[in-house]
Amino acid sequence: MKHYINNFNASLLEALDEDKQLARLVLDESATKKITAILPRCYNQSSPEHYMRLTLQSMDGASYELIDICNNGGELSIWRAGMEGTACSAWPAGTQVLCAATAASFRNDGGTAVIKYEDAINDQLNALKIDALNGLNQVLLPVTDESDESKNLPIVIVNMKDGDEMLLEFKGIDTIDELPAFLNASRLAREI
């Protein structure tokens, strides 16, 4: 789940290299405590359940990089760098560190992904596979052959983590009783 702090602004106490994945993010004690008070401890740094997106920004505001951090027992660790297409860069001590809304926070990715029912069928899972990476707004079209045995398949949504949001619209479904079942993708992770 992604966490935020309104109007957070701090400075790096130690420089960061261009390759900063899993590096320690060193801020002053007050700033670190503000983050760790909100951001639950991370027990799996390779895929944390809770994280915060921060902006590293030059003093003149001309360049920036988005990073995702996690709380590593009271210390801040960089989980991912160069998010949302920003370039991974080295940053000197004194660089501004902000927690601000980014384009992805508000993104309507410019359209709606329309998925044909038949294209979503995954024989290996015996389910309809919906990939969250296809967009925040997706429409699943109804089965075209009503006699098709696949018309009652459950749905598995992949590439989605806690805190992510997606609008999935079902065409051709008029009542809640007609909605398909949803399977837990994390339990099927070895098969996906």
PDB file of C-alpha atoms in Angstrom:
ATOM      1  CA  MET A   1       0.000   0.000   0.000  1.00  0.00           C
ATOM      2  CA  LYS A   2       1.306   3.441  -0.898  1.00  0.00           C
ATOM      3  CA  HIS A   3       1.515   5.958   1.975  1.00  0.00           C
ATOM      4  CA  TYR A   4       1.762   9.765   1.879  1.00  0.00           C
ATOM      5  CA  ILE A   5       2.750  12.655   4.130  1.00  0.00           C
ATOM      6  CA  ASN A   6       1.255  16.026   3.231  1.00  0.00           C
ATOM      7  CA  ASN A   7       3.767  18.810   2.544  1.00  0.00           C
ATOM      8  CA  PHE A   8       6.807  16.701   3.482  1.00  0.00           C
ATOM      9  CA  ASN A   9      10.092  18.378   2.594  1.00  0.00           C
ATOM     10  CA  ALA A  10      13.572  17.374   3.801  1.00  0.00           C
ATOM     11  CA  SER A  11      17.158  17.214   2.536  1.00  0.00           C
ATOM     12  CA  LEU A  12      19.535  14.331   1.973  1.00  0.00           C
ATOM     13  CA  LEU A  13      22.207  14.101   4.658  1.00  0.00           C
ATOM     14  CA  GLU A  14      24.250  11.622   2.599  1.00  0.00           C
ATOM     15  CA  ALA A  15      24.728  11.474  -1.176  1.00  0.00           C
ATOM     16  CA  LEU A  16      23.068   8.758  -3.238  1.00  0.00           C
ATOM     17  CA  ASP A  17      24.700   6.892  -6.125  1.00  0.00           C
ATOM     18  CA  GLU A  18      22.960   6.388  -9.447  1.00  0.00           C
ATOM     19  CA  ASP A  19      22.436   2.708  -8.547  1.00  0.00           C
ATOM     20  CA  LYS A  20      20.527   3.184  -5.333  1.00  0.00           C
ATOM     21  CA  GLN A  21      18.204   0.201  -5.111  1.00  0.00           C
ATOM     22  CA  LEU A  22      18.196  -1.111  -1.518  1.00  0.00           C
ATOM     23  CA  ALA A  23      20.484   1.769  -0.478  1.00  0.00           C
ATOM     24  CA  ARG A  24      19.841   3.599   2.764  1.00  0.00           C
ATOM     25  CA  LEU A  25      18.081   6.975   2.487  1.00  0.00           C
ATOM     26  CA  VAL A  26      19.617   9.211   5.148  1.00  0.00           C
ATOM     27  CA  LEU A  27      17.525  12.188   6.282  1.00  0.00           C
ATOM     28  CA  ASP A  28      17.649  14.124   9.544  1.00  0.00           C
ATOM     29  CA  GLU A  29      16.187  12.393  12.593  1.00  0.00           C
ATOM     30  CA  SER A  30      12.980  14.454  12.617  1.00  0.00           C
ATOM     31  CA  ALA A  31      12.198  13.721   8.942  1.00  0.00           C
ATOM     32  CA  THR A  32      12.986  10.021   9.369  1.00  0.00           C
ATOM     33  CA  LYS A  33      10.666   9.816  12.393  1.00  0.00           C
ATOM     34  CA  LYS A  34       7.844  11.538  10.460  1.00  0.00           C
ATOM     35  CA  ILE A  35       8.076   8.875   7.774  1.00  0.00           C
ATOM     36  CA  THR A  36       8.532   5.856  10.056  1.00  0.00           C
ATOM     37  CA  ALA A  37       5.585   7.008  12.198  1.00  0.00           C
ATOM     38  CA  ILE A  38       3.315   6.641   9.159  1.00  0.00           C
ATOM     39  CA  LEU A  39       5.031   3.935   7.123  1.00  0.00           C
ATOM     40  CA  PRO A  40       4.723   0.456   8.706  1.00  0.00           C
ATOM     41  CA  ARG A  41       7.854  -1.653   9.000  1.00  0.00           C
ATOM     42  CA  CYS A  42       8.852  -3.616   5.918  1.00  0.00           C
ATOM     43  CA  TYR A  43       9.726  -7.277   6.403  1.00  0.00           C
ATOM     44  CA  ASN A  44      10.361  -8.045   2.722  1.00  0.00           C
ATOM     45  CA  GLN A  45      12.492  -5.411   0.989  1.00  0.00           C
ATOM     46  CA  SER A  46      12.255  -7.094  -2.402  1.00  0.00           C
ATOM     47  CA  SER A  47       8.470  -6.628  -2.419  1.00  0.00           C
ATOM     48  CA  PRO A  48       7.313  -4.474   0.502  1.00  0.00           C
ATOM     49  CA  GLU A  49       3.675  -4.400   1.446  1.00  0.00           C
ATOM     50  CA  HIS A  50       3.927  -0.720   2.437  1.00  0.00           C
ATOM     51  CA  TYR A  51       5.957   1.973   0.698  1.00  0.00           C
ATOM     52  CA  MET A  52       6.127   5.715   0.080  1.00  0.00           C
ATOM     53  CA  ARG A  53       6.924   7.465  -3.215  1.00  0.00           C
ATOM     54  CA  LEU A  54       9.332  10.376  -2.758  1.00  0.00           C
ATOM     55  CA  THR A  55      10.788  12.916  -5.158  1.00  0.00           C
ATOM     56  CA  LEU A  56      14.505  13.689  -5.197  1.00  0.00           C
ATOM     57  CA  GLN A  57      14.801  17.180  -6.675  1.00  0.00           C
ATOM     58  CA  SER A  58      17.712  19.449  -7.499  1.00  0.00           C
ATOM     59  CA  MET A  59      17.789  22.765  -5.661  1.00  0.00           C
ATOM     60  CA  ASP A  60      16.828  24.669  -8.833  1.00  0.00           C
ATOM     61  CA  GLY A  61      13.945  22.245  -9.504  1.00  0.00           C
ATOM     62  CA  ALA A  62      15.251  21.472 -12.995  1.00  0.00           C
ATOM     63  CA  SER A  63      15.821  17.759 -12.444  1.00  0.00           C
ATOM     64  CA  TYR A  64      14.133  15.138 -10.321  1.00  0.00           C
ATOM     65  CA  GLU A  65      13.813  11.394  -9.766  1.00  0.00           C
ATOM     66  CA  LEU A  66      10.987   9.441  -8.169  1.00  0.00           C
ATOM     67  CA  ILE A  67      11.884   6.708  -5.706  1.00  0.00           C
ATOM     68  CA  ASP A  68       9.898   4.279  -3.571  1.00  0.00           C
ATOM     69  CA  ILE A  69      11.109   3.745  -0.019  1.00  0.00           C
ATOM     70  CA  CYS A  70      10.258   1.388   2.812  1.00  0.00           C
ATOM     71  CA  ASN A  71      10.738   1.412   6.591  1.00  0.00           C
ATOM     72  CA  ASN A  72      13.524  -1.009   7.431  1.00  0.00           C
ATOM     73  CA  GLY A  73      13.127  -1.085  11.210  1.00  0.00           C
ATOM     74  CA  GLY A  74      13.408   2.670  11.721  1.00  0.00           C
ATOM     75  CA  GLU A  75      15.813   3.268   8.835  1.00  0.00           C
ATOM     76  CA  LEU A  76      14.658   4.207   5.357  1.00  0.00           C
ATOM     77  CA  SER A  77      15.618   1.969   2.438  1.00  0.00           C
ATOM     78  CA  ILE A  78      15.147   2.664  -1.248  1.00  0.00           C
ATOM     79  CA  TRP A  79      13.095  -0.118  -2.751  1.00  0.00           C
ATOM     80  CA  ARG A  80      12.836   1.173  -6.328  1.00  0.00           C
ATOM     81  CA  ALA A  81      14.397   4.094  -8.197  1.00  0.00           C
ATOM     82  CA  GLY A  82      13.642   5.857 -11.476  1.00  0.00           C
ATOM     83  CA  MET A  83       9.883   5.425 -11.075  1.00  0.00           C
ATOM     84  CA  GLU A  84       7.355   6.798 -13.570  1.00  0.00           C
ATOM     85  CA  GLY A  85      10.002   7.022 -16.277  1.00  0.00           C
ATOM     86  CA  THR A  86      12.358   9.323 -14.379  1.00  0.00           C
ATOM     87  CA  ALA A  87      16.082   8.830 -14.914  1.00  0.00           C
ATOM     88  CA  CYS A  88      18.179   7.240 -12.176  1.00  0.00           C
ATOM     89  CA  SER A  89      20.803   9.779 -11.151  1.00  0.00           C
ATOM     90  CA  ALA A  90      23.388  10.364  -8.476  1.00  0.00           C
ATOM     91  CA  TRP A  91      22.259  12.970  -5.913  1.00  0.00           C
ATOM     92  CA  PRO A  92      24.516  15.015  -3.617  1.00  0.00           C
ATOM     93  CA  ALA A  93      23.940  15.644   0.075  1.00  0.00           C
ATOM     94  CA  GLY A  94      21.556  18.589   0.410  1.00  0.00           C
ATOM     95  CA  THR A  95      19.234  17.394  -2.379  1.00  0.00           C
ATOM     96  CA  GLN A  96      15.571  18.150  -1.649  1.00  0.00           C
ATOM     97  CA  VAL A  97      13.384  15.169  -0.744  1.00  0.00           C
ATOM     98  CA  LEU A  98       9.646  15.714  -1.175  1.00  0.00           C
ATOM     99  CA  CYS A  99       6.526  13.650  -0.722  1.00  0.00           C
ATOM    100  CA  ALA A 100       4.294  15.112  -3.396  1.00  0.00           C
ATOM    101  CA  ALA A 101       1.540  13.928  -5.673  1.00  0.00           C
ATOM    102  CA  THR A 102       2.917  12.643  -8.965  1.00  0.00           C
ATOM    103  CA  ALA A 103       1.346  12.057 -12.360  1.00  0.00           C
ATOM    104  CA  ALA A 104       0.673   8.416 -11.498  1.00  0.00           C
ATOM    105  CA  SER A 105      -1.242   9.522  -8.406  1.00  0.00           C
ATOM    106  CA  PHE A 106      -3.899  11.072 -10.631  1.00  0.00           C
ATOM    107  CA  ARG A 107      -3.319   9.268 -13.874  1.00  0.00           C
ATOM    108  CA  ASN A 108      -6.146   8.456 -16.097  1.00  0.00           C
ATOM    109  CA  ASP A 109      -3.943   6.741 -18.583  1.00  0.00           C
ATOM    110  CA  GLY A 110      -5.637   8.433 -21.476  1.00  0.00           C
ATOM    111  CA  GLY A 111      -8.132   5.772 -22.260  1.00  0.00           C
ATOM    112  CA  THR A 112      -9.795   2.544 -21.411  1.00  0.00           C
ATOM    113  CA  ALA A 113      -8.370  -0.862 -22.255  1.00  0.00           C
ATOM    114  CA  VAL A 114     -11.065  -2.975 -23.900  1.00  0.00           C
ATOM    115  CA  ILE A 115     -10.578  -6.717 -23.489  1.00  0.00           C
ATOM    116  CA  LYS A 116     -12.360  -9.330 -25.545  1.00  0.00           C
ATOM    117  CA  TYR A 117     -13.605 -12.134 -23.325  1.00  0.00           C
ATOM    118  CA  GLU A 118     -11.924 -14.751 -25.491  1.00  0.00           C
ATOM    119  CA  ASP A 119      -8.565 -12.921 -25.264  1.00  0.00           C
ATOM    120  CA  ALA A 120      -8.682 -12.980 -21.458  1.00  0.00           C
ATOM    121  CA  ILE A 121      -9.038 -16.765 -21.206  1.00  0.00           C
ATOM    122  CA  ASN A 122      -6.003 -18.388 -19.620  1.00  0.00           C
ATOM    123  CA  ASP A 123      -6.186 -22.165 -20.072  1.00  0.00           C
ATOM    124  CA  GLN A 124      -3.400 -22.800 -17.571  1.00  0.00           C
ATOM    125  CA  LEU A 125      -5.330 -21.032 -14.789  1.00  0.00           C
ATOM    126  CA  ASN A 126      -8.765 -22.022 -16.096  1.00  0.00           C
ATOM    127  CA  ALA A 127      -9.723 -18.407 -15.476  1.00  0.00           C
ATOM    128  CA  LEU A 128      -9.931 -14.996 -17.126  1.00  0.00           C
ATOM    129  CA  LYS A 129      -6.595 -13.226 -16.638  1.00  0.00           C
ATOM    130  CA  ILE A 130      -6.801  -9.428 -16.319  1.00  0.00           C
ATOM    131  CA  ASP A 131      -3.453  -7.611 -16.252  1.00  0.00           C
ATOM    132  CA  ALA A 132      -3.497  -4.393 -14.181  1.00  0.00           C
ATOM    133  CA  LEU A 133      -0.567  -3.098 -16.253  1.00  0.00           C
ATOM    134  CA  ASN A 134      -3.002  -2.622 -19.158  1.00  0.00           C
ATOM    135  CA  GLY A 135      -4.415   0.464 -17.446  1.00  0.00           C
ATOM    136  CA  LEU A 136      -6.433   1.867 -14.599  1.00  0.00           C
ATOM    137  CA  ASN A 137      -9.670   1.619 -16.574  1.00  0.00           C
ATOM    138  CA  GLN A 138     -10.537  -1.667 -18.261  1.00  0.00           C
ATOM    139  CA  VAL A 139     -13.670  -3.076 -19.843  1.00  0.00           C
ATOM    140  CA  LEU A 140     -14.282  -6.806 -20.234  1.00  0.00           C
ATOM    141  CA  LEU A 141     -16.590  -7.498 -23.167  1.00  0.00           C
ATOM    142  CA  PRO A 142     -19.137 -10.316 -22.855  1.00  0.00           C
ATOM    143  CA  VAL A 143     -18.573 -13.786 -24.256  1.00  0.00           C
ATOM    144  CA  THR A 144     -19.607 -13.878 -27.909  1.00  0.00           C
ATOM    145  CA  ASP A 145     -20.681 -17.537 -27.984  1.00  0.00           C
ATOM    146  CA  GLU A 146     -23.348 -18.117 -25.315  1.00  0.00           C
ATOM    147  CA  SER A 147     -22.950 -21.889 -25.645  1.00  0.00           C
ATOM    148  CA  ASP A 148     -19.233 -21.599 -24.794  1.00  0.00           C
ATOM    149  CA  GLU A 149     -18.365 -23.433 -21.560  1.00  0.00           C
ATOM    150  CA  SER A 150     -15.859 -20.701 -20.706  1.00  0.00           C
ATOM    151  CA  LYS A 151     -18.605 -18.127 -20.116  1.00  0.00           C
ATOM    152  CA  ASN A 152     -18.575 -18.709 -16.332  1.00  0.00           C
ATOM    153  CA  LEU A 153     -14.835 -18.585 -15.681  1.00  0.00           C
ATOM    154  CA  PRO A 154     -13.545 -16.830 -12.550  1.00  0.00           C
ATOM    155  CA  ILE A 155     -11.246 -13.788 -12.820  1.00  0.00           C
ATOM    156  CA  VAL A 156      -7.633 -13.400 -11.709  1.00  0.00           C
ATOM    157  CA  ILE A 157      -6.117  -9.890 -11.701  1.00  0.00           C
ATOM    158  CA  VAL A 158      -2.322  -9.934 -12.010  1.00  0.00           C
ATOM    159  CA  ASN A 159       0.340  -7.230 -11.486  1.00  0.00           C
ATOM    160  CA  MET A 160      -1.692  -5.465  -8.825  1.00  0.00           C
ATOM    161  CA  LYS A 161      -0.525  -4.802  -5.258  1.00  0.00           C
ATOM    162  CA  ASP A 162      -2.283  -3.679  -2.101  1.00  0.00           C
ATOM    163  CA  GLY A 163      -3.235  -0.043  -2.474  1.00  0.00           C
ATOM    164  CA  ASP A 164      -3.393  -0.137  -6.277  1.00  0.00           C
ATOM    165  CA  GLU A 165      -6.706   0.785  -7.858  1.00  0.00           C
ATOM    166  CA  MET A 166      -8.338  -0.211 -11.103  1.00  0.00           C
ATOM    167  CA  LEU A 167     -11.835   0.194 -12.500  1.00  0.00           C
ATOM    168  CA  LEU A 168     -12.963  -3.006 -14.214  1.00  0.00           C
ATOM    169  CA  GLU A 169     -16.270  -2.736 -16.043  1.00  0.00           C
ATOM    170  CA  PHE A 170     -18.217  -5.806 -17.153  1.00  0.00           C
ATOM    171  CA  LYS A 171     -20.273  -5.374 -20.322  1.00  0.00           C
ATOM    172  CA  GLY A 172     -23.328  -7.576 -20.669  1.00  0.00           C
ATOM    173  CA  ILE A 173     -23.827  -8.059 -16.926  1.00  0.00           C
ATOM    174  CA  ASP A 174     -27.014  -6.605 -15.548  1.00  0.00           C
ATOM    175  CA  THR A 175     -27.173  -7.878 -11.949  1.00  0.00           C
ATOM    176  CA  ILE A 176     -24.701  -8.562  -9.177  1.00  0.00           C
ATOM    177  CA  ASP A 177     -25.607 -12.255  -9.351  1.00  0.00           C
ATOM    178  CA  GLU A 178     -24.073 -12.412 -12.820  1.00  0.00           C
ATOM    179  CA  LEU A 179     -20.639 -11.193 -11.691  1.00  0.00           C
ATOM    180  CA  PRO A 180     -17.879 -13.766 -11.994  1.00  0.00           C
ATOM    181  CA  ALA A 181     -15.929 -15.048  -9.012  1.00  0.00           C
ATOM    182  CA  PHE A 182     -12.504 -13.547  -8.294  1.00  0.00           C
ATOM    183  CA  LEU A 183      -9.531 -15.760  -7.437  1.00  0.00           C
ATOM    184  CA  ASN A 184      -6.639 -14.708  -5.205  1.00  0.00           C
ATOM    185  CA  ALA A 185      -3.706 -14.204  -7.600  1.00  0.00           C
ATOM    186  CA  SER A 186      -1.105 -14.308  -4.819  1.00  0.00           C
ATOM    187  CA  ARG A 187      -2.119 -17.905  -4.100  1.00  0.00           C
ATOM    188  CA  LEU A 188      -1.673 -18.741  -7.760  1.00  0.00           C
ATOM    189  CA  ALA A 189       1.671 -16.886  -8.022  1.00  0.00           C
ATOM    190  CA  ARG A 190       3.626 -20.005  -8.928  1.00  0.00           C
ATOM    191  CA  GLU A 191       1.336 -20.643 -11.882  1.00  0.00           C
ATOM    192  CA  ILE A 192       1.078 -17.099 -13.252  1.00  0.00           C
TER     193      ILE A 192
END
